[in-house]
Amino acid sequence: DSGVTQTPKHLITATGQRVTLRCSPRSGDLSVYWYQQSLDQGLQFLIQYYNGEERAKGNILERFSAQQFPDLHSELNLSSLELGDSALYFCASSVADRGLTEAFFGQGTRLTVV
Amino acid sequence: DAKTTQPTSMDCAEGRAANLPCNHSTISGNEYVYWYRQIHSQGPQYIIHGLKNNETNEMASLIITEDRKSSTLILPHATLRDTAVYYCIVRGAPHGKLTFGQGTILTVHP
């Protein structure tokens, strides 16, 4: 158990819909990262937050947005869903954004868009 | 972050050492080498990291060449549970994010 909690574990929704994925980082971790893993793309970095502020942005679509709340949990919002958005979405957390501490990953949310 | 090159797949017999190579010829002086593994769609798991010295922990050893252009992850006594995709990542201090490549699929055989 990494200490990072992601909910829900599985999500099935229809095209065009909007969903919210939630991540609770390890206690004391200030930095949260979101990754998308689909069969043909591997693990793709989406976005990073540190103590409530956006720190780095990867290949995140405009239909996707994220935020980190004062209690440090984070949410990834996916809207106007397409079939190609079906993937595993992982959240990771680490103590600092610039320090080289290891990042711990949650078990992921499997999103299926039908 | 510097790119890495890893073999697509490797096999290892149970109980033997698994040596996973990684090439990172464009690594810069302030970049670290990290290794993660992912067991069948679970969240990636941190294994070890290093800068220039060899490192060892309870999971593995990391050997980095003197010129830092390549490294080897060593699992000293592989078990069936070590079957996974192993990712070698070069990570720069100012960024924090981990950029995953395709990794090496390690299959441990009985």
PDB file of C-alpha atoms in Angstrom:
ATOM      1  CA  ASP A   1       0.000   0.000   0.000  1.00  0.00           C
ATOM      2  CA  SER A   2       1.603   3.236  -1.200  1.00  0.00           C
ATOM      3  CA  GLY A   3      -0.568   5.487   0.948  1.00  0.00           C
ATOM      4  CA  VAL A   4      -2.000   7.246  -2.102  1.00  0.00           C
ATOM      5  CA  THR A   5      -5.751   6.703  -2.458  1.00  0.00           C
ATOM      6  CA  GLN A   6      -7.622   7.046  -5.707  1.00  0.00           C
ATOM      7  CA  THR A   7     -11.365   6.865  -6.137  1.00  0.00           C
ATOM      8  CA  PRO A   8     -13.280   5.430  -7.800  1.00  0.00           C
ATOM      9  CA  LYS A   9     -11.357   2.312  -8.836  1.00  0.00           C
ATOM     10  CA  HIS A  10     -13.534   1.768 -11.881  1.00  0.00           C
ATOM     11  CA  LEU A  11     -15.734   4.129 -13.844  1.00  0.00           C
ATOM     12  CA  ILE A  12     -17.892   3.441 -16.878  1.00  0.00           C
ATOM     13  CA  THR A  13     -19.504   6.360 -18.613  1.00  0.00           C
ATOM     14  CA  ALA A  14     -20.863   7.411 -21.987  1.00  0.00           C
ATOM     15  CA  THR A  15     -19.284   9.614 -24.608  1.00  0.00           C
ATOM     16  CA  GLY A  16     -19.906  13.309 -24.064  1.00  0.00           C
ATOM     17  CA  GLN A  17     -20.165  12.957 -20.304  1.00  0.00           C
ATOM     18  CA  ARG A  18     -18.027  14.513 -17.586  1.00  0.00           C
ATOM     19  CA  VAL A  19     -16.324  12.670 -14.729  1.00  0.00           C
ATOM     20  CA  THR A  20     -14.201  13.579 -11.736  1.00  0.00           C
ATOM     21  CA  LEU A  21     -11.363  11.429 -10.465  1.00  0.00           C
ATOM     22  CA  ARG A  22     -10.139  11.960  -6.933  1.00  0.00           C
ATOM     23  CA  CYS A  23      -6.721  11.511  -5.364  1.00  0.00           C
ATOM     24  CA  SER A  24      -5.702  11.690  -1.720  1.00  0.00           C
ATOM     25  CA  PRO A  25      -1.918  11.968  -1.402  1.00  0.00           C
ATOM     26  CA  ARG A  26       0.195  10.387   1.291  1.00  0.00           C
ATOM     27  CA  SER A  27       0.140  12.231   4.583  1.00  0.00           C
ATOM     28  CA  GLY A  28       2.628  15.089   4.424  1.00  0.00           C
ATOM     29  CA  ASP A  29       3.096  15.011   0.645  1.00  0.00           C
ATOM     30  CA  LEU A  30       2.604  18.400  -0.978  1.00  0.00           C
ATOM     31  CA  SER A  31       3.063  17.459  -4.614  1.00  0.00           C
ATOM     32  CA  VAL A  32       0.518  15.573  -6.710  1.00  0.00           C
ATOM     33  CA  TYR A  33       1.027  14.252 -10.244  1.00  0.00           C
ATOM     34  CA  TRP A  34      -1.542  12.866 -12.682  1.00  0.00           C
ATOM     35  CA  TYR A  35      -0.711  10.311 -15.358  1.00  0.00           C
ATOM     36  CA  GLN A  36      -2.746   8.638 -18.079  1.00  0.00           C
ATOM     37  CA  GLN A  37      -1.952   5.135 -19.279  1.00  0.00           C
ATOM     38  CA  SER A  38      -3.617   3.788 -22.371  1.00  0.00           C
ATOM     39  CA  LEU A  39      -2.672   0.630 -24.253  1.00  0.00           C
ATOM     40  CA  ASP A  40      -0.972   2.381 -27.131  1.00  0.00           C
ATOM     41  CA  GLN A  41       0.535   5.392 -25.344  1.00  0.00           C
ATOM     42  CA  GLY A  42       2.167   4.103 -22.191  1.00  0.00           C
ATOM     43  CA  LEU A  43       2.345   6.279 -19.084  1.00  0.00           C
ATOM     44  CA  GLN A  44       1.818   9.903 -20.076  1.00  0.00           C
ATOM     45  CA  PHE A  45       2.359  12.767 -17.646  1.00  0.00           C
ATOM     46  CA  LEU A  46      -0.620  15.089 -17.517  1.00  0.00           C
ATOM     47  CA  ILE A  47      -0.130  17.687 -14.805  1.00  0.00           C
ATOM     48  CA  GLN A  48       1.551  18.387 -11.464  1.00  0.00           C
ATOM     49  CA  TYR A  49       0.393  20.447  -8.499  1.00  0.00           C
ATOM     50  CA  TYR A  50       2.400  21.573  -5.514  1.00  0.00           C
ATOM     51  CA  ASN A  51       0.653  22.906  -2.423  1.00  0.00           C
ATOM     52  CA  GLY A  52      -2.337  24.031  -4.432  1.00  0.00           C
ATOM     53  CA  GLU A  53      -0.511  25.563  -7.359  1.00  0.00           C
ATOM     54  CA  GLU A  54       0.061  24.154 -10.814  1.00  0.00           C
ATOM     55  CA  ARG A  55       3.778  23.358 -11.278  1.00  0.00           C
ATOM     56  CA  ALA A  56       4.127  21.496 -14.541  1.00  0.00           C
ATOM     57  CA  LYS A  57       1.920  20.618 -17.448  1.00  0.00           C
ATOM     58  CA  GLY A  58       2.303  17.709 -19.820  1.00  0.00           C
ATOM     59  CA  ASN A  59       0.138  16.422 -22.615  1.00  0.00           C
ATOM     60  CA  ILE A  60      -3.118  17.350 -20.981  1.00  0.00           C
ATOM     61  CA  LEU A  61      -6.060  18.015 -23.273  1.00  0.00           C
ATOM     62  CA  GLU A  62      -8.071  21.219 -22.959  1.00  0.00           C
ATOM     63  CA  ARG A  63     -11.099  19.070 -22.081  1.00  0.00           C
ATOM     64  CA  PHE A  64      -9.230  17.951 -18.972  1.00  0.00           C
ATOM     65  CA  SER A  65      -8.577  20.073 -15.916  1.00  0.00           C
ATOM     66  CA  ALA A  66      -7.280  19.494 -12.428  1.00  0.00           C
ATOM     67  CA  GLN A  67      -6.942  21.228  -9.123  1.00  0.00           C
ATOM     68  CA  GLN A  68      -5.424  20.668  -5.720  1.00  0.00           C
ATOM     69  CA  PHE A  69      -7.439  21.737  -2.700  1.00  0.00           C
ATOM     70  CA  PRO A  70      -6.260  23.248   0.612  1.00  0.00           C
ATOM     71  CA  ASP A  71      -6.393  19.819   2.243  1.00  0.00           C
ATOM     72  CA  LEU A  72      -4.005  18.698  -0.559  1.00  0.00           C
ATOM     73  CA  HIS A  73      -6.319  16.225  -2.207  1.00  0.00           C
ATOM     74  CA  SER A  74      -6.591  16.610  -5.947  1.00  0.00           C
ATOM     75  CA  GLU A  75      -9.265  16.103  -8.550  1.00  0.00           C
ATOM     76  CA  LEU A  76      -8.916  15.467 -12.265  1.00  0.00           C
ATOM     77  CA  ASN A  77     -11.938  16.535 -14.284  1.00  0.00           C
ATOM     78  CA  LEU A  78     -12.492  14.997 -17.686  1.00  0.00           C
ATOM     79  CA  SER A  79     -15.241  16.454 -19.864  1.00  0.00           C
ATOM     80  CA  SER A  80     -16.781  15.827 -23.285  1.00  0.00           C
ATOM     81  CA  LEU A  81     -15.460  12.318 -22.997  1.00  0.00           C
ATOM     82  CA  GLU A  82     -14.444  10.405 -26.096  1.00  0.00           C
ATOM     83  CA  LEU A  83     -13.846   6.696 -26.617  1.00  0.00           C
ATOM     84  CA  GLY A  84     -10.119   7.403 -26.775  1.00  0.00           C
ATOM     85  CA  ASP A  85     -10.136   8.726 -23.218  1.00  0.00           C
ATOM     86  CA  SER A  86     -10.599   5.189 -21.950  1.00  0.00           C
ATOM     87  CA  ALA A  87      -7.471   4.516 -19.921  1.00  0.00           C
ATOM     88  CA  LEU A  88      -5.976   4.002 -16.505  1.00  0.00           C
ATOM     89  CA  TYR A  89      -5.481   7.266 -14.665  1.00  0.00           C
ATOM     90  CA  PHE A  90      -2.832   7.294 -11.965  1.00  0.00           C
ATOM     91  CA  CYS A  91      -2.138   9.823  -9.290  1.00  0.00           C
ATOM     92  CA  ALA A  92       1.219  10.033  -7.532  1.00  0.00           C
ATOM     93  CA  SER A  93       2.443  12.134  -4.637  1.00  0.00           C
ATOM     94  CA  SER A  94       5.780  13.188  -3.232  1.00  0.00           C
ATOM     95  CA  VAL A  95       6.969  15.405  -0.436  1.00  0.00           C
ATOM     96  CA  ALA A  96       8.389  18.230  -2.543  1.00  0.00           C
ATOM     97  CA  ASP A  97       8.241  19.382  -6.128  1.00  0.00           C
ATOM     98  CA  ARG A  98      11.928  20.104  -6.586  1.00  0.00           C
ATOM     99  CA  GLY A  99      13.427  17.643  -4.198  1.00  0.00           C
ATOM    100  CA  LEU A 100      14.393  14.279  -5.526  1.00  0.00           C
ATOM    101  CA  THR A 101      12.260  12.213  -3.251  1.00  0.00           C
ATOM    102  CA  GLU A 102      10.510   9.279  -4.783  1.00  0.00           C
ATOM    103  CA  ALA A 103       6.935   9.590  -5.979  1.00  0.00           C
ATOM    104  CA  PHE A 104       4.392   7.068  -4.728  1.00  0.00           C
ATOM    105  CA  PHE A 105       1.601   5.990  -7.026  1.00  0.00           C
ATOM    106  CA  GLY A 106      -1.970   5.072  -6.276  1.00  0.00           C
ATOM    107  CA  GLN A 107      -3.650   2.013  -7.741  1.00  0.00           C
ATOM    108  CA  GLY A 108      -5.358   4.023 -10.433  1.00  0.00           C
ATOM    109  CA  THR A 109      -8.844   4.644 -11.753  1.00  0.00           C
ATOM    110  CA  ARG A 110      -9.847   2.602 -14.766  1.00  0.00           C
ATOM    111  CA  LEU A 111     -12.057   4.741 -16.969  1.00  0.00           C
ATOM    112  CA  THR A 112     -14.102   3.121 -19.697  1.00  0.00           C
ATOM    113  CA  VAL A 113     -15.959   5.375 -22.101  1.00  0.00           C
ATOM    114  CA  VAL A 114     -18.689   3.606 -24.070  1.00  0.00           C
TER     115      VAL A 114
ATOM    116  CA  ASP B   1      14.845  15.308 -19.123  1.00  0.00           C
ATOM    117  CA  ALA B   2      17.273  13.006 -20.902  1.00  0.00           C
ATOM    118  CA  LYS B   3      15.881  10.119 -22.900  1.00  0.00           C
ATOM    119  CA  THR B   4      16.568   6.532 -21.996  1.00  0.00           C
ATOM    120  CA  THR B   5      16.892   3.366 -24.057  1.00  0.00           C
ATOM    121  CA  GLN B   6      15.987  -0.035 -22.642  1.00  0.00           C
ATOM    122  CA  PRO B   7      15.594  -3.487 -24.198  1.00  0.00           C
ATOM    123  CA  THR B   8      11.977  -4.281 -24.957  1.00  0.00           C
ATOM    124  CA  SER B   9      11.973  -7.546 -23.059  1.00  0.00           C
ATOM    125  CA  MET B  10      14.176  -9.862 -21.001  1.00  0.00           C
ATOM    126  CA  ASP B  11      13.855 -13.264 -19.401  1.00  0.00           C
ATOM    127  CA  CYS B  12      15.317 -14.521 -16.157  1.00  0.00           C
ATOM    128  CA  ALA B  13      15.211 -17.812 -14.275  1.00  0.00           C
ATOM    129  CA  GLU B  14      13.773 -17.773 -10.793  1.00  0.00           C
ATOM    130  CA  GLY B  15      16.476 -17.470  -8.150  1.00  0.00           C
ATOM    131  CA  ARG B  16      19.004 -16.001 -10.542  1.00  0.00           C
ATOM    132  CA  ALA B  17      20.076 -12.362 -10.731  1.00  0.00           C
ATOM    133  CA  ALA B  18      18.207 -10.182 -13.188  1.00  0.00           C
ATOM    134  CA  ASN B  19      20.365  -7.468 -14.755  1.00  0.00           C
ATOM    135  CA  LEU B  20      18.383  -4.782 -16.557  1.00  0.00           C
ATOM    136  CA  PRO B  21      20.422  -2.320 -18.630  1.00  0.00           C
ATOM    137  CA  CYS B  22      19.560   1.275 -19.450  1.00  0.00           C
ATOM    138  CA  ASN B  23      21.240   3.728 -21.767  1.00  0.00           C
ATOM    139  CA  HIS B  24      21.069   7.442 -20.974  1.00  0.00           C
ATOM    140  CA  SER B  25      23.919   8.889 -23.007  1.00  0.00           C
ATOM    141  CA  THR B  26      22.569  12.464 -22.940  1.00  0.00           C
ATOM    142  CA  ILE B  27      22.215  12.659 -19.170  1.00  0.00           C
ATOM    143  CA  SER B  28      23.374  15.935 -17.665  1.00  0.00           C
ATOM    144  CA  GLY B  29      25.262  16.501 -14.455  1.00  0.00           C
ATOM    145  CA  ASN B  30      22.313  17.294 -12.219  1.00  0.00           C
ATOM    146  CA  GLU B  31      20.026  14.513 -13.427  1.00  0.00           C
ATOM    147  CA  TYR B  32      19.354  11.419 -11.410  1.00  0.00           C
ATOM    148  CA  VAL B  33      18.592   7.899 -12.620  1.00  0.00           C
ATOM    149  CA  TYR B  34      15.378   6.445 -11.210  1.00  0.00           C
ATOM    150  CA  TRP B  35      13.944   2.952 -11.585  1.00  0.00           C
ATOM    151  CA  TYR B  36      10.289   2.083 -11.210  1.00  0.00           C
ATOM    152  CA  ARG B  37       8.372  -1.069 -12.008  1.00  0.00           C
ATOM    153  CA  GLN B  38       4.757  -1.742 -12.845  1.00  0.00           C
ATOM    154  CA  ILE B  39       3.175  -5.089 -12.153  1.00  0.00           C
ATOM    155  CA  HIS B  40       0.223  -5.780 -14.429  1.00  0.00           C
ATOM    156  CA  SER B  41      -1.664  -2.464 -14.471  1.00  0.00           C
ATOM    157  CA  GLN B  42      -0.994  -1.689 -10.824  1.00  0.00           C
ATOM    158  CA  GLY B  43       0.432   1.696  -9.927  1.00  0.00           C
ATOM    159  CA  PRO B  44       4.155   2.054 -10.674  1.00  0.00           C
ATOM    160  CA  GLN B  45       6.360   1.175  -7.720  1.00  0.00           C
ATOM    161  CA  TYR B  46       9.545   3.002  -6.817  1.00  0.00           C
ATOM    162  CA  ILE B  47      12.632   0.764  -6.719  1.00  0.00           C
ATOM    163  CA  ILE B  48      15.780   2.843  -6.400  1.00  0.00           C
ATOM    164  CA  HIS B  49      17.555   5.969  -7.622  1.00  0.00           C
ATOM    165  CA  GLY B  50      21.092   7.321  -7.828  1.00  0.00           C
ATOM    166  CA  LEU B  51      23.290  10.117  -9.145  1.00  0.00           C
ATOM    167  CA  LYS B  52      26.759   8.710  -9.715  1.00  0.00           C
ATOM    168  CA  ASN B  53      27.544   6.269  -6.949  1.00  0.00           C
ATOM    169  CA  ASN B  54      26.263   2.729  -6.876  1.00  0.00           C
ATOM    170  CA  GLU B  55      23.223   2.310  -4.665  1.00  0.00           C
ATOM    171  CA  THR B  56      21.665  -0.661  -2.894  1.00  0.00           C
ATOM    172  CA  ASN B  57      18.458  -1.094  -0.965  1.00  0.00           C
ATOM    173  CA  GLU B  58      16.303  -4.003   0.130  1.00  0.00           C
ATOM    174  CA  MET B  59      14.836  -4.396  -3.355  1.00  0.00           C
ATOM    175  CA  ALA B  60      17.727  -3.948  -5.750  1.00  0.00           C
ATOM    176  CA  SER B  61      21.130  -2.546  -6.610  1.00  0.00           C
ATOM    177  CA  LEU B  62      21.835   0.219  -9.078  1.00  0.00           C
ATOM    178  CA  ILE B  63      25.168   0.333 -10.888  1.00  0.00           C
ATOM    179  CA  ILE B  64      25.926   3.571 -12.760  1.00  0.00           C
ATOM    180  CA  THR B  65      28.930   3.722 -15.086  1.00  0.00           C
ATOM    181  CA  GLU B  66      31.633   6.252 -14.367  1.00  0.00           C
ATOM    182  CA  ASP B  67      30.668   8.405 -17.361  1.00  0.00           C
ATOM    183  CA  ARG B  68      27.013   8.109 -16.240  1.00  0.00           C
ATOM    184  CA  LYS B  69      25.881   7.250 -19.745  1.00  0.00           C
ATOM    185  CA  SER B  70      24.395   3.935 -18.726  1.00  0.00           C
ATOM    186  CA  SER B  71      23.222   2.032 -15.700  1.00  0.00           C
ATOM    187  CA  THR B  72      22.131  -1.455 -14.670  1.00  0.00           C
ATOM    188  CA  LEU B  73      19.417  -2.429 -12.241  1.00  0.00           C
ATOM    189  CA  ILE B  74      20.174  -5.690 -10.477  1.00  0.00           C
ATOM    190  CA  LEU B  75      17.543  -7.835  -8.779  1.00  0.00           C
ATOM    191  CA  PRO B  76      19.833 -10.249  -6.935  1.00  0.00           C
ATOM    192  CA  HIS B  77      17.477 -13.221  -6.600  1.00  0.00           C
ATOM    193  CA  ALA B  78      14.547 -12.839  -8.959  1.00  0.00           C
ATOM    194  CA  THR B  79      11.206 -14.363  -8.012  1.00  0.00           C
ATOM    195  CA  LEU B  80       8.057 -14.889 -10.040  1.00  0.00           C
ATOM    196  CA  ARG B  81       6.627 -11.801  -8.347  1.00  0.00           C
ATOM    197  CA  ASP B  82       9.325  -9.694  -9.998  1.00  0.00           C
ATOM    198  CA  THR B  83       7.702 -10.219 -13.388  1.00  0.00           C
ATOM    199  CA  ALA B  84       6.818  -6.656 -14.389  1.00  0.00           C
ATOM    200  CA  VAL B  85       7.625  -3.761 -16.686  1.00  0.00           C
ATOM    201  CA  TYR B  86      10.739  -1.970 -15.457  1.00  0.00           C
ATOM    202  CA  TYR B  87      11.185   1.702 -16.250  1.00  0.00           C
ATOM    203  CA  CYS B  88      14.486   3.549 -16.230  1.00  0.00           C
ATOM    204  CA  ILE B  89      13.900   7.301 -15.886  1.00  0.00           C
ATOM    205  CA  VAL B  90      16.252  10.245 -15.889  1.00  0.00           C
ATOM    206  CA  ARG B  91      14.868  12.970 -13.701  1.00  0.00           C
ATOM    207  CA  GLY B  92      16.071  16.523 -13.334  1.00  0.00           C
ATOM    208  CA  ALA B  93      15.809  18.321 -10.024  1.00  0.00           C
ATOM    209  CA  PRO B  94      13.891  21.429 -11.075  1.00  0.00           C
ATOM    210  CA  HIS B  95      11.057  19.528 -12.687  1.00  0.00           C
ATOM    211  CA  GLY B  96      10.017  16.727 -10.402  1.00  0.00           C
ATOM    212  CA  LYS B  97       7.872  14.919 -12.925  1.00  0.00           C
ATOM    213  CA  LEU B  98       8.814  11.440 -14.032  1.00  0.00           C
ATOM    214  CA  THR B  99       8.843  10.841 -17.768  1.00  0.00           C
ATOM    215  CA  PHE B 100       8.212   7.167 -18.502  1.00  0.00           C
ATOM    216  CA  GLY B 101       9.454   5.435 -21.632  1.00  0.00           C
ATOM    217  CA  GLN B 102       8.356   2.029 -22.853  1.00  0.00           C
ATOM    218  CA  GLY B 103      10.353   0.117 -20.263  1.00  0.00           C
ATOM    219  CA  THR B 104      11.604  -3.480 -20.239  1.00  0.00           C
ATOM    220  CA  ILE B 105       9.184  -6.339 -19.796  1.00  0.00           C
ATOM    221  CA  LEU B 106      10.961  -8.724 -17.413  1.00  0.00           C
ATOM    222  CA  THR B 107       9.588 -12.237 -17.291  1.00  0.00           C
ATOM    223  CA  VAL B 108      10.839 -14.480 -14.515  1.00  0.00           C
ATOM    224  CA  HIS B 109      10.484 -18.187 -15.311  1.00  0.00           C
ATOM    225  CA  PRO B 110      10.208 -21.057 -12.805  1.00  0.00           C
TER     226      PRO B 110
END
